[in-house]
Short mmCIF file of C-alpha atoms and ligand atoms in Angstrom, two decimals:
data_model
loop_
_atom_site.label_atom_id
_atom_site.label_comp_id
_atom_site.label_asym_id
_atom_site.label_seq_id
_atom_site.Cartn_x
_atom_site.Cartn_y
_atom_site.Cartn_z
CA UNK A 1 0.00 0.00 0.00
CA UNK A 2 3.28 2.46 0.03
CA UNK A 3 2.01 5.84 -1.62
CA UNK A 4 -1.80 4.90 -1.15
CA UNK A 5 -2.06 5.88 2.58
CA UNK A 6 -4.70 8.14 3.11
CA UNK A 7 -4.37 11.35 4.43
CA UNK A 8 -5.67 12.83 8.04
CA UNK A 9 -8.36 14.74 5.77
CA UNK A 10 -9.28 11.72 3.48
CA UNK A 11 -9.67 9.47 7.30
CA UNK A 12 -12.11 12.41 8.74
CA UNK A 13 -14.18 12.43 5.84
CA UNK A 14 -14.66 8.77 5.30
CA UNK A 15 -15.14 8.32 9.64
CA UNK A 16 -17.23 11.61 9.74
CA UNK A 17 -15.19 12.80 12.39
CA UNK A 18 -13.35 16.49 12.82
CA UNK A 19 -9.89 16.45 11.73
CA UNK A 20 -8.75 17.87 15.24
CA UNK A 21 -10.50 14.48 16.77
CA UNK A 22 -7.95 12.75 14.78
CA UNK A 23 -5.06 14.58 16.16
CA UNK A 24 -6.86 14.00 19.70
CA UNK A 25 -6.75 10.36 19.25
CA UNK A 26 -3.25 9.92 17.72
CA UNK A 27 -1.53 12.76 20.69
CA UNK A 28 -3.78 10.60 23.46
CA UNK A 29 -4.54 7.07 22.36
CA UNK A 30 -1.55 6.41 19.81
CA UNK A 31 -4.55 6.03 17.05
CA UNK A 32 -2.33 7.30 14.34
CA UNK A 33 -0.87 6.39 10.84
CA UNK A 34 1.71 3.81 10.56
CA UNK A 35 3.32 4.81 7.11
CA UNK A 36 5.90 6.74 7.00
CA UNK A 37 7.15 7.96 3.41
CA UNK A 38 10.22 9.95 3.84
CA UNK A 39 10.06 13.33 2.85
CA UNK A 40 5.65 13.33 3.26
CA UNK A 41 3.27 13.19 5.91
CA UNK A 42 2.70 10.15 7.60
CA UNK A 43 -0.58 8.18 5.81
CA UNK A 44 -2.92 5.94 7.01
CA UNK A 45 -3.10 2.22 6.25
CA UNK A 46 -6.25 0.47 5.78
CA UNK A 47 -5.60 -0.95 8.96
CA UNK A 48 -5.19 2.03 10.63
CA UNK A 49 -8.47 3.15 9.55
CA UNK A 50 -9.99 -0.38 10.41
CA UNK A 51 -9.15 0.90 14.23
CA UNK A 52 -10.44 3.88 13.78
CA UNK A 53 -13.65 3.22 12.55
CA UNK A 54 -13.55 0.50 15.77
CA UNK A 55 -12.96 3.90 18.29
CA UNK A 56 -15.65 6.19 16.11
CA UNK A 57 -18.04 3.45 16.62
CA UNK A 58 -17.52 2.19 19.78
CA UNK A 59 -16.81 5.97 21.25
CA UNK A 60 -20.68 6.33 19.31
CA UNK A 61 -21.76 4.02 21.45
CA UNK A 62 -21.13 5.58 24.89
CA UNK A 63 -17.71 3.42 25.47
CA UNK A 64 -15.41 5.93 27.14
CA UNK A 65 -12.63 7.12 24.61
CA UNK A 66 -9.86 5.41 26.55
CA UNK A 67 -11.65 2.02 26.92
CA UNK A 68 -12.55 2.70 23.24
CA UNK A 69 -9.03 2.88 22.19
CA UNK A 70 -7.64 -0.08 24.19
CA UNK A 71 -10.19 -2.06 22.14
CA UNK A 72 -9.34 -0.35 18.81
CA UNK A 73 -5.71 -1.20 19.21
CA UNK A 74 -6.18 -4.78 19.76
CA UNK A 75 -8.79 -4.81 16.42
CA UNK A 76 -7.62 -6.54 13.60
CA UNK A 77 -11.02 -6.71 12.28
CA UNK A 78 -11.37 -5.50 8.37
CA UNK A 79 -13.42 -2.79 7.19
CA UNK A 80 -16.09 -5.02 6.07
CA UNK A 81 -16.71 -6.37 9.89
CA UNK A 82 -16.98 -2.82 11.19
CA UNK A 83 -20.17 -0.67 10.25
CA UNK A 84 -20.51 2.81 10.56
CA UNK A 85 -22.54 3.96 13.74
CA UNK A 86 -26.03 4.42 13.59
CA UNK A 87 -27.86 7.12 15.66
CA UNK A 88 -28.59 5.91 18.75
CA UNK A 89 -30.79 7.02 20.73
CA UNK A 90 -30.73 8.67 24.91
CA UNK A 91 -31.39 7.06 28.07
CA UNK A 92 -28.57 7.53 30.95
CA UNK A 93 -28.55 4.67 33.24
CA UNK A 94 -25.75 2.26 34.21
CA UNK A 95 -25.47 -1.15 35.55
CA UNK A 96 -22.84 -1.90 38.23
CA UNK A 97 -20.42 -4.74 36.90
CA UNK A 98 -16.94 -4.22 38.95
CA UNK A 99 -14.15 -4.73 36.96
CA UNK A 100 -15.01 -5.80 33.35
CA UNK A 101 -14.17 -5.53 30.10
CA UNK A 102 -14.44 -2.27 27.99
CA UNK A 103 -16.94 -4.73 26.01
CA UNK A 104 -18.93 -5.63 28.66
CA UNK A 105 -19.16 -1.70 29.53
CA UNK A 106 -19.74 -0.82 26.18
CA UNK A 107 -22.57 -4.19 26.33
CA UNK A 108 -24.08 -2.28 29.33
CA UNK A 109 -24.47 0.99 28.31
CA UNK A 110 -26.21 -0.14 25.18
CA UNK A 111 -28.32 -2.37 26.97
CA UNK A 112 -29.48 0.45 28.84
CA UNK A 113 -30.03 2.50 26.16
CA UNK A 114 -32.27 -0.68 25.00
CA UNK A 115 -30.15 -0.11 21.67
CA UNK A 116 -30.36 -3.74 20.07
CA UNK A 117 -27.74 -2.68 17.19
CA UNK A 118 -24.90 -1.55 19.34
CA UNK A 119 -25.12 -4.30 21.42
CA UNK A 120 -25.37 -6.98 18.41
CA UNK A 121 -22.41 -5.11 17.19
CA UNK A 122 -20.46 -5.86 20.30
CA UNK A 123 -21.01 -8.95 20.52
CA UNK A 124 -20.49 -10.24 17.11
CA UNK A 125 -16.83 -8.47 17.33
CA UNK A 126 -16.26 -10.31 20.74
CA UNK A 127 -17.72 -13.89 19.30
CA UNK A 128 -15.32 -13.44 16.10
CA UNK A 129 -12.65 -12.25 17.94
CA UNK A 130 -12.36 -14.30 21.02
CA UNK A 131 -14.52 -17.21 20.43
CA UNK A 132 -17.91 -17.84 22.31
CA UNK A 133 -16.62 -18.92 25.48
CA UNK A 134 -14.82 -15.62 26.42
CA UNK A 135 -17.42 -13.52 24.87
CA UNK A 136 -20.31 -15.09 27.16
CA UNK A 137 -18.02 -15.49 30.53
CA UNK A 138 -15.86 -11.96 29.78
CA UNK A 139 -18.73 -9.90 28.62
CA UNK A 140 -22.39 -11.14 28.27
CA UNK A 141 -22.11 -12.97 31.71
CA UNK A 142 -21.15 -10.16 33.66
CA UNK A 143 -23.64 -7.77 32.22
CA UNK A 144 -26.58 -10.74 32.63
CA UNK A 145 -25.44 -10.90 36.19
CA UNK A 146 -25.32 -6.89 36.97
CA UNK A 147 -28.58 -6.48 35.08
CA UNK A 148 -30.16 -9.37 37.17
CA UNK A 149 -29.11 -7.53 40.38
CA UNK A 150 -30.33 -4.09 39.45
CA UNK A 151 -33.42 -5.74 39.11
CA UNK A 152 -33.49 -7.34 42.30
CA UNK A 153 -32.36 -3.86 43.89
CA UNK A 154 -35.28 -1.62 41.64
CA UNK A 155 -37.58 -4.20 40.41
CA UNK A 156 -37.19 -2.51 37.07
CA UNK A 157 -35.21 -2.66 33.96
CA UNK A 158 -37.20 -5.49 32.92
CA UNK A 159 -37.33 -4.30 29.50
CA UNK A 160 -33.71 -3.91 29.66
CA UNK A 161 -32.86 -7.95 30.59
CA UNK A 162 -35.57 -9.16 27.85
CA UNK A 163 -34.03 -7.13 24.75
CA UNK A 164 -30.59 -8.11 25.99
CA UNK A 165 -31.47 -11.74 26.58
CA UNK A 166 -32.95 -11.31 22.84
CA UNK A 167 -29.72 -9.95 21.33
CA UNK A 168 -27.35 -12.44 23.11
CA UNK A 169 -29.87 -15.19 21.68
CA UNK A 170 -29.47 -13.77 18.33
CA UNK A 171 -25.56 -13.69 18.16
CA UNK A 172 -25.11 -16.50 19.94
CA UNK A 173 -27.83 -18.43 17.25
CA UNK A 174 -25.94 -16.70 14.03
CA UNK A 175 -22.50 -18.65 15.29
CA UNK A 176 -22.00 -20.82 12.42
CA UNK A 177 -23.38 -24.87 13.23
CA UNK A 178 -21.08 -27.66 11.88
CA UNK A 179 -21.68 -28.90 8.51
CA UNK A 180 -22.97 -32.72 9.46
CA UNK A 181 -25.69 -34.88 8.07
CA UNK A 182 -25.23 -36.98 11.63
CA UNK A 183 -27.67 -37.08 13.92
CA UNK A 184 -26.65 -35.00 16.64
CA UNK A 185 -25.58 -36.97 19.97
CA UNK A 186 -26.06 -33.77 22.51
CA UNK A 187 -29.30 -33.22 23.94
CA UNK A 188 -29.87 -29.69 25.72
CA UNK A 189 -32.20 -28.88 27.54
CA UNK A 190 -33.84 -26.61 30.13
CA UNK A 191 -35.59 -28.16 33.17
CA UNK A 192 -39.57 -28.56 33.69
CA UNK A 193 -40.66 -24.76 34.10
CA UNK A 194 -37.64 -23.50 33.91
CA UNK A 195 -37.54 -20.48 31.40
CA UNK A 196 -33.55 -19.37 31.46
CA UNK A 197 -32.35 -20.82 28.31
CA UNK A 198 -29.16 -18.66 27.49
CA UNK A 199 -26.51 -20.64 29.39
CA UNK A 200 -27.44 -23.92 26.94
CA UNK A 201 -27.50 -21.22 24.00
CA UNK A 202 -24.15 -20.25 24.78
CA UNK A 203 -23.32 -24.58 25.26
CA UNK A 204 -24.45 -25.01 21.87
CA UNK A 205 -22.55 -22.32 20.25
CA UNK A 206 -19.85 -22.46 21.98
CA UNK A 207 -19.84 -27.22 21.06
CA UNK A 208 -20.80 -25.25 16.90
CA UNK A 209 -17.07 -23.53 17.13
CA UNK A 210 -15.70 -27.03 18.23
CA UNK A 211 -17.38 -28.70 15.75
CA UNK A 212 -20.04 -30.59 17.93
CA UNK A 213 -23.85 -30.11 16.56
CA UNK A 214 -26.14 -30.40 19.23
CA UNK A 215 -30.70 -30.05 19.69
CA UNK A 216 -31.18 -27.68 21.99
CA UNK A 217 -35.11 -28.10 23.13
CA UNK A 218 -35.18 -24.81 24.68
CA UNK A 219 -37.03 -23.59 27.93
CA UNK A 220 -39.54 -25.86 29.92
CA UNK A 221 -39.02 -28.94 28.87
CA UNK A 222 -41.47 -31.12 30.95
CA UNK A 223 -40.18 -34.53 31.98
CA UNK A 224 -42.04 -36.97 29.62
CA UNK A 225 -41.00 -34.65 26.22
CA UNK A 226 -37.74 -35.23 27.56
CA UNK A 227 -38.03 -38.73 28.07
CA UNK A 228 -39.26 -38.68 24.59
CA UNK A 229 -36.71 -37.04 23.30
CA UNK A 230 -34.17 -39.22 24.78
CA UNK A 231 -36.36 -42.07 23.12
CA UNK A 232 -36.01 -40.68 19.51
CA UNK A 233 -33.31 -39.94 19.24
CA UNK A 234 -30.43 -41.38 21.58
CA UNK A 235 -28.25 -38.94 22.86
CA UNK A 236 -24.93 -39.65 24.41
CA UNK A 237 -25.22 -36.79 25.83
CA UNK A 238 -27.93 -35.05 28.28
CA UNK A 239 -27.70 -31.55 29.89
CA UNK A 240 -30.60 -30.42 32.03
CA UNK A 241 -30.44 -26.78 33.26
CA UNK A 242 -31.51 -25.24 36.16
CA UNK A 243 -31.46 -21.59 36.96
CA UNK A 244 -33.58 -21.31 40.05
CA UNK A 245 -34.34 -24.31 42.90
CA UNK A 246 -38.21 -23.94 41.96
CA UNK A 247 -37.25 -25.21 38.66
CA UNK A 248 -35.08 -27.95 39.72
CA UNK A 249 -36.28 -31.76 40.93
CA UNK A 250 -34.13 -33.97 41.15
CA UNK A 251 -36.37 -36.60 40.22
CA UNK A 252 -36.29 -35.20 36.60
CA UNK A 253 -32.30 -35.91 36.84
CA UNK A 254 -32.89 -39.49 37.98
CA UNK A 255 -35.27 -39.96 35.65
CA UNK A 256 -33.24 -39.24 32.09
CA UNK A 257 -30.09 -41.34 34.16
CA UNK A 258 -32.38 -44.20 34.16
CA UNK A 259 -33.88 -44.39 30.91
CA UNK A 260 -34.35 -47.45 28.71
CA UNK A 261 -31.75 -45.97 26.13
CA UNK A 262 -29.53 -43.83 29.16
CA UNK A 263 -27.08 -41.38 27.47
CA UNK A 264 -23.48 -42.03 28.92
CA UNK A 265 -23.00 -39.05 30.10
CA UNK A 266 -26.24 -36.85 32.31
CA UNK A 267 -25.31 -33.66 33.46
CA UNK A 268 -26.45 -30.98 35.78
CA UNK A 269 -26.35 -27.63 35.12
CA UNK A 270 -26.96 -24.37 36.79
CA UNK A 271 -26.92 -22.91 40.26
CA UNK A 272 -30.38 -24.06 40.53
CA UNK A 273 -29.95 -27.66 41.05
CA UNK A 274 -28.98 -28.92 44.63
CA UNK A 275 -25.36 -29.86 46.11
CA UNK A 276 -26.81 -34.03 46.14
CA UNK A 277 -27.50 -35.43 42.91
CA UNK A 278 -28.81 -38.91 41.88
CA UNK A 279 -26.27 -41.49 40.92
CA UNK A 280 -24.44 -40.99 37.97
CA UNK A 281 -25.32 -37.35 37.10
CA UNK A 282 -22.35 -35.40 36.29
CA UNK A 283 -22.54 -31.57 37.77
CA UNK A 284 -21.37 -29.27 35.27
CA UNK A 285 -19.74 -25.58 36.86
CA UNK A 286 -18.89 -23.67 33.78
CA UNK A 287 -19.22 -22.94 30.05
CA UNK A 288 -15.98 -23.90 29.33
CA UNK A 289 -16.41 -27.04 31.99
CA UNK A 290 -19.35 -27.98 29.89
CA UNK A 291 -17.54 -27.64 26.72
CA UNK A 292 -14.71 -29.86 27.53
CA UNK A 293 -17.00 -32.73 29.11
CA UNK A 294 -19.01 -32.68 26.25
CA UNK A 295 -16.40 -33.17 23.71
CA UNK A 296 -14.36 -35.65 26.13
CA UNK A 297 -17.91 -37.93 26.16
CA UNK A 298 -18.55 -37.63 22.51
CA UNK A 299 -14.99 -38.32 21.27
C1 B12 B 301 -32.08 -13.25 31.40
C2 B12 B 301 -32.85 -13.58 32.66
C3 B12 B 301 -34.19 -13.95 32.52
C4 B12 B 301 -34.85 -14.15 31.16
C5 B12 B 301 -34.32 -15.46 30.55
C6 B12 B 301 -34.26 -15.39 29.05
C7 B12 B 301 -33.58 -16.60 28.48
N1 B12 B 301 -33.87 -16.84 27.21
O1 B12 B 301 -32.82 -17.30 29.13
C8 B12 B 301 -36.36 -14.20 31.55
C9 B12 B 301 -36.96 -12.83 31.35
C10 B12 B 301 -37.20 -15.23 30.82
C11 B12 B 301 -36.29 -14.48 33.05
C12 B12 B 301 -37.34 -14.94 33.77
C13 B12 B 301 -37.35 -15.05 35.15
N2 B12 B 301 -36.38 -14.71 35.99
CO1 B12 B 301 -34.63 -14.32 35.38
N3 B12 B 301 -32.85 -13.73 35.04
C14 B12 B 301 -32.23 -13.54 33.93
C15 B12 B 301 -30.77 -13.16 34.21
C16 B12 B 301 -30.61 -11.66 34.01
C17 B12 B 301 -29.74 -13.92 33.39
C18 B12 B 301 -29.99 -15.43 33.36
C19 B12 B 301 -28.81 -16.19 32.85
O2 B12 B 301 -28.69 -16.42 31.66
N4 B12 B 301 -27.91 -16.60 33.79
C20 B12 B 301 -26.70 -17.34 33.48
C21 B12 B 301 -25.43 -16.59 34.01
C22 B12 B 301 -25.29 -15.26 33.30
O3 B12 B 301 -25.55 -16.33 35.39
P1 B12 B 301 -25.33 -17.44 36.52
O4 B12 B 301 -26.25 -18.56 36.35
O5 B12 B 301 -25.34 -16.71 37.83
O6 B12 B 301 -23.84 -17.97 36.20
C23 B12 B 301 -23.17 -18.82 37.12
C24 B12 B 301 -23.31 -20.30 36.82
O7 B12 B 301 -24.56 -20.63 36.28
C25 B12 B 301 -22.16 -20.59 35.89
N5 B12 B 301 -22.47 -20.59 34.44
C26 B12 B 301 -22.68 -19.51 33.68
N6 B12 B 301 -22.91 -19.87 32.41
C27 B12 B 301 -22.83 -21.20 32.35
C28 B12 B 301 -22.99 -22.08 31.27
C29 B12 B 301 -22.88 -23.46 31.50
C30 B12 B 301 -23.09 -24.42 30.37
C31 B12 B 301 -22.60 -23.95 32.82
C32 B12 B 301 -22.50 -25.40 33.08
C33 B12 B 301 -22.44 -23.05 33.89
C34 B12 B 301 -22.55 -21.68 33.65
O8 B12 B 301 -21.21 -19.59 36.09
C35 B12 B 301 -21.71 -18.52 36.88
C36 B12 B 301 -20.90 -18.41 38.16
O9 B12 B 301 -21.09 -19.47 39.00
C37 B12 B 301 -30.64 -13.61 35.69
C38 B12 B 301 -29.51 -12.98 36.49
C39 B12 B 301 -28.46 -14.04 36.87
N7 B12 B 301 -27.63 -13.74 37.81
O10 B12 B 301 -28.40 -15.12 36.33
C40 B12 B 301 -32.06 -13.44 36.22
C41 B12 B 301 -32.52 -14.33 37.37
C42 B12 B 301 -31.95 -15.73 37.25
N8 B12 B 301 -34.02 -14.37 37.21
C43 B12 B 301 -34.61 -14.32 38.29
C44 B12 B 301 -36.02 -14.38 38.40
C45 B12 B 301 -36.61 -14.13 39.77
C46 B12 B 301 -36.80 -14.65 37.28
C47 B12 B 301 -38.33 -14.85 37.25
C48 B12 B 301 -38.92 -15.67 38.41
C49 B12 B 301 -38.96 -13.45 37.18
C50 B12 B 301 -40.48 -13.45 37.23
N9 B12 B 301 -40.95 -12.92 38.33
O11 B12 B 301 -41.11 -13.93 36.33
C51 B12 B 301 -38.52 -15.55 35.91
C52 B12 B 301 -38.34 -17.08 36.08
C53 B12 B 301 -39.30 -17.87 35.35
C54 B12 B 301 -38.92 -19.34 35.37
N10 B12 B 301 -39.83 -20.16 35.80
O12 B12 B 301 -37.85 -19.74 34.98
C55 B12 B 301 -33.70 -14.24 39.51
C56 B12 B 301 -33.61 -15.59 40.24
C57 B12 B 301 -33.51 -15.43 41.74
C58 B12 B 301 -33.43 -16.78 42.38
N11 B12 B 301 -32.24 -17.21 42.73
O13 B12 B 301 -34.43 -17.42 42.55
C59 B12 B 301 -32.37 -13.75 38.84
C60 B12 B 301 -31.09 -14.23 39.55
C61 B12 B 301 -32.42 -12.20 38.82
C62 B12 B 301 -32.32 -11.62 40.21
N12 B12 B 301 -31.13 -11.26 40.66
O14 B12 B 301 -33.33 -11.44 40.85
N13 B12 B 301 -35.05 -14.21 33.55
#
């Protein structure tokens, strides 16, 4: 690319930023241009402007500028993956998450601005970037978690958890599934009135990266569909979740351990199910735990 870098005025016009903003970023956030012709101005690469248009978005977005620019410099994402910001609109409240990511800041900000488009953005870049494991523990985790306690505290944000839960559904769906005509030998699924459903989203996308297809049955699966289930289509592989203890019986547990067909492996999962399980079930304590069981029962 020597003698196509782009110039500081060519970069503001295609980011829609001021040229001075430019200057800001390179003096404070070393966001500047990497070629250096001797004898001209330094130019930006293409790469350089792929960070850029990571710190005009995210900085869009409500991400502070040095949080922002962290991110940007560890973006090697091409122009393609990065869309221009969209206008987003107000709404100033925050959820408290300790010490997190600038993503999962960035995740919570948007959430609270119930803007589905910033957050989608985030986490695709975090899913392509880091994989689904990291993006659910590092990011959506902590902001599920913060947003479940703010509730807790205010009894409001509602709308806030449901378009989040929607968008981390959405990503975590669009993660490519492996390419097999096999019938799938993991069976997912969430306990007998038991509505939380993301942890086993994030299971199966994070077993799709791995190359492990899974059926995820989704929320409230009652025992004898799951028995059925079981029936049709012998899994070697069973994960019940549990989010809350009014969701979890044991008995449900025992039951898929002693089918006629049992799959090898029955696992627990969630902080709803008890310390004591029935013979035989497996307890599962993590995303990546569950990910690594999984593929050491299936290969
Ligand atoms: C999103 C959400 C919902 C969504 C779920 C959408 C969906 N598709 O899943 C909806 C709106 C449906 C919902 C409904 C309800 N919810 Co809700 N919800 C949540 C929220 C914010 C996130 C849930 C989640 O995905 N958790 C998973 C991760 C993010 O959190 P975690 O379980 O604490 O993670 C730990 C482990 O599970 C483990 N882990 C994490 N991921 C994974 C993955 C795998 C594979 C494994 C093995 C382990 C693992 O690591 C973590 C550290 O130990 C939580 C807050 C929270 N802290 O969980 C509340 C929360 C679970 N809900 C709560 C409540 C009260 C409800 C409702 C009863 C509300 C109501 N009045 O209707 C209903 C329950 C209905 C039912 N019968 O199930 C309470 C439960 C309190 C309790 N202990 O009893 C919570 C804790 C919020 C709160 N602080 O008050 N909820």
């Amino acid at each position: 690319m020597a003698g196509d870098g782009l110039t500081a005025g060519a970069v503001a016009r295609r980011l829609g930023v001021a040229v001075t903003t430019l200057r800001t970023w390179h003096q404070r956030y070393g966001l500047g241009p990497s070629e250096h012709l001797p004898g001209h101005h330094r130019r930006y690469t293409e790469q350089d402007l792929d960070r850029l248009q990571v710190m005009r978005r995210l900085t869009a977005q409500g991400v502070a500028p040095a949080e922002a620019a962290a991110w940007a410099q560890r973006t090697p994402l091409t122009t393609d993956e990065v869309e221009l910001p969209r206008t987003r609109d107000g709404g100033g409240h925050a959820i408290a998450l300790g010490s997190v990511t600038p993503a999962a800041r960035g995740l919570a900000r948007a959430a609270m601005r119930l803007d589905a488009p910033a957050m989608r953005d985030i986490l695709e870049m975090v899913v392509t970037q880091n994989g689904v494991i990291r993006a659910w523990e590092e990011v959506a985790m902590p902001v599920l978690i913060g947003i479940g306690e703010r509730y807790e505290s205010t009894r409001r944000f509602i709308e806030v958890e449901h378009l989040l839960s929607r968008t981390v559904t959405e990503v975590l769906s669009s993660v490519p599934r492996p390419d097999s005509s096999a019938s799938p030998r993991v069976l997912l699924a969430a306990a007998d009135e038991e509505q939380h459903t993301l942890p086993l989203e994030a299971l199966a996308a994070a077993l799709a990266e791995v190359g492990i297809p899974s059926r995820l049955l989704g929320a409230r699966v009652p025992p004898k569909a799951l028995a059925d289930a079981i029936d049709r289509t012998g899994p070697t592989v069973v994960v019940l979740w549990s989010q809350t203890p009014t969701s979890s019986d044991p008995d449900q547990l025992a039951q898929v351990a002693a089918a006629p067909r049992p799959p090898m492996l029955t696992a627990a999962a969630g902080p709803g199910w008890p310390d004591e399980l029935p013979e035989g079930v497996v307890q599962l304590t993590s995303l990546e735990d569950a990910v690594n069981t999984v593929v050491a029962a299936t290969r």
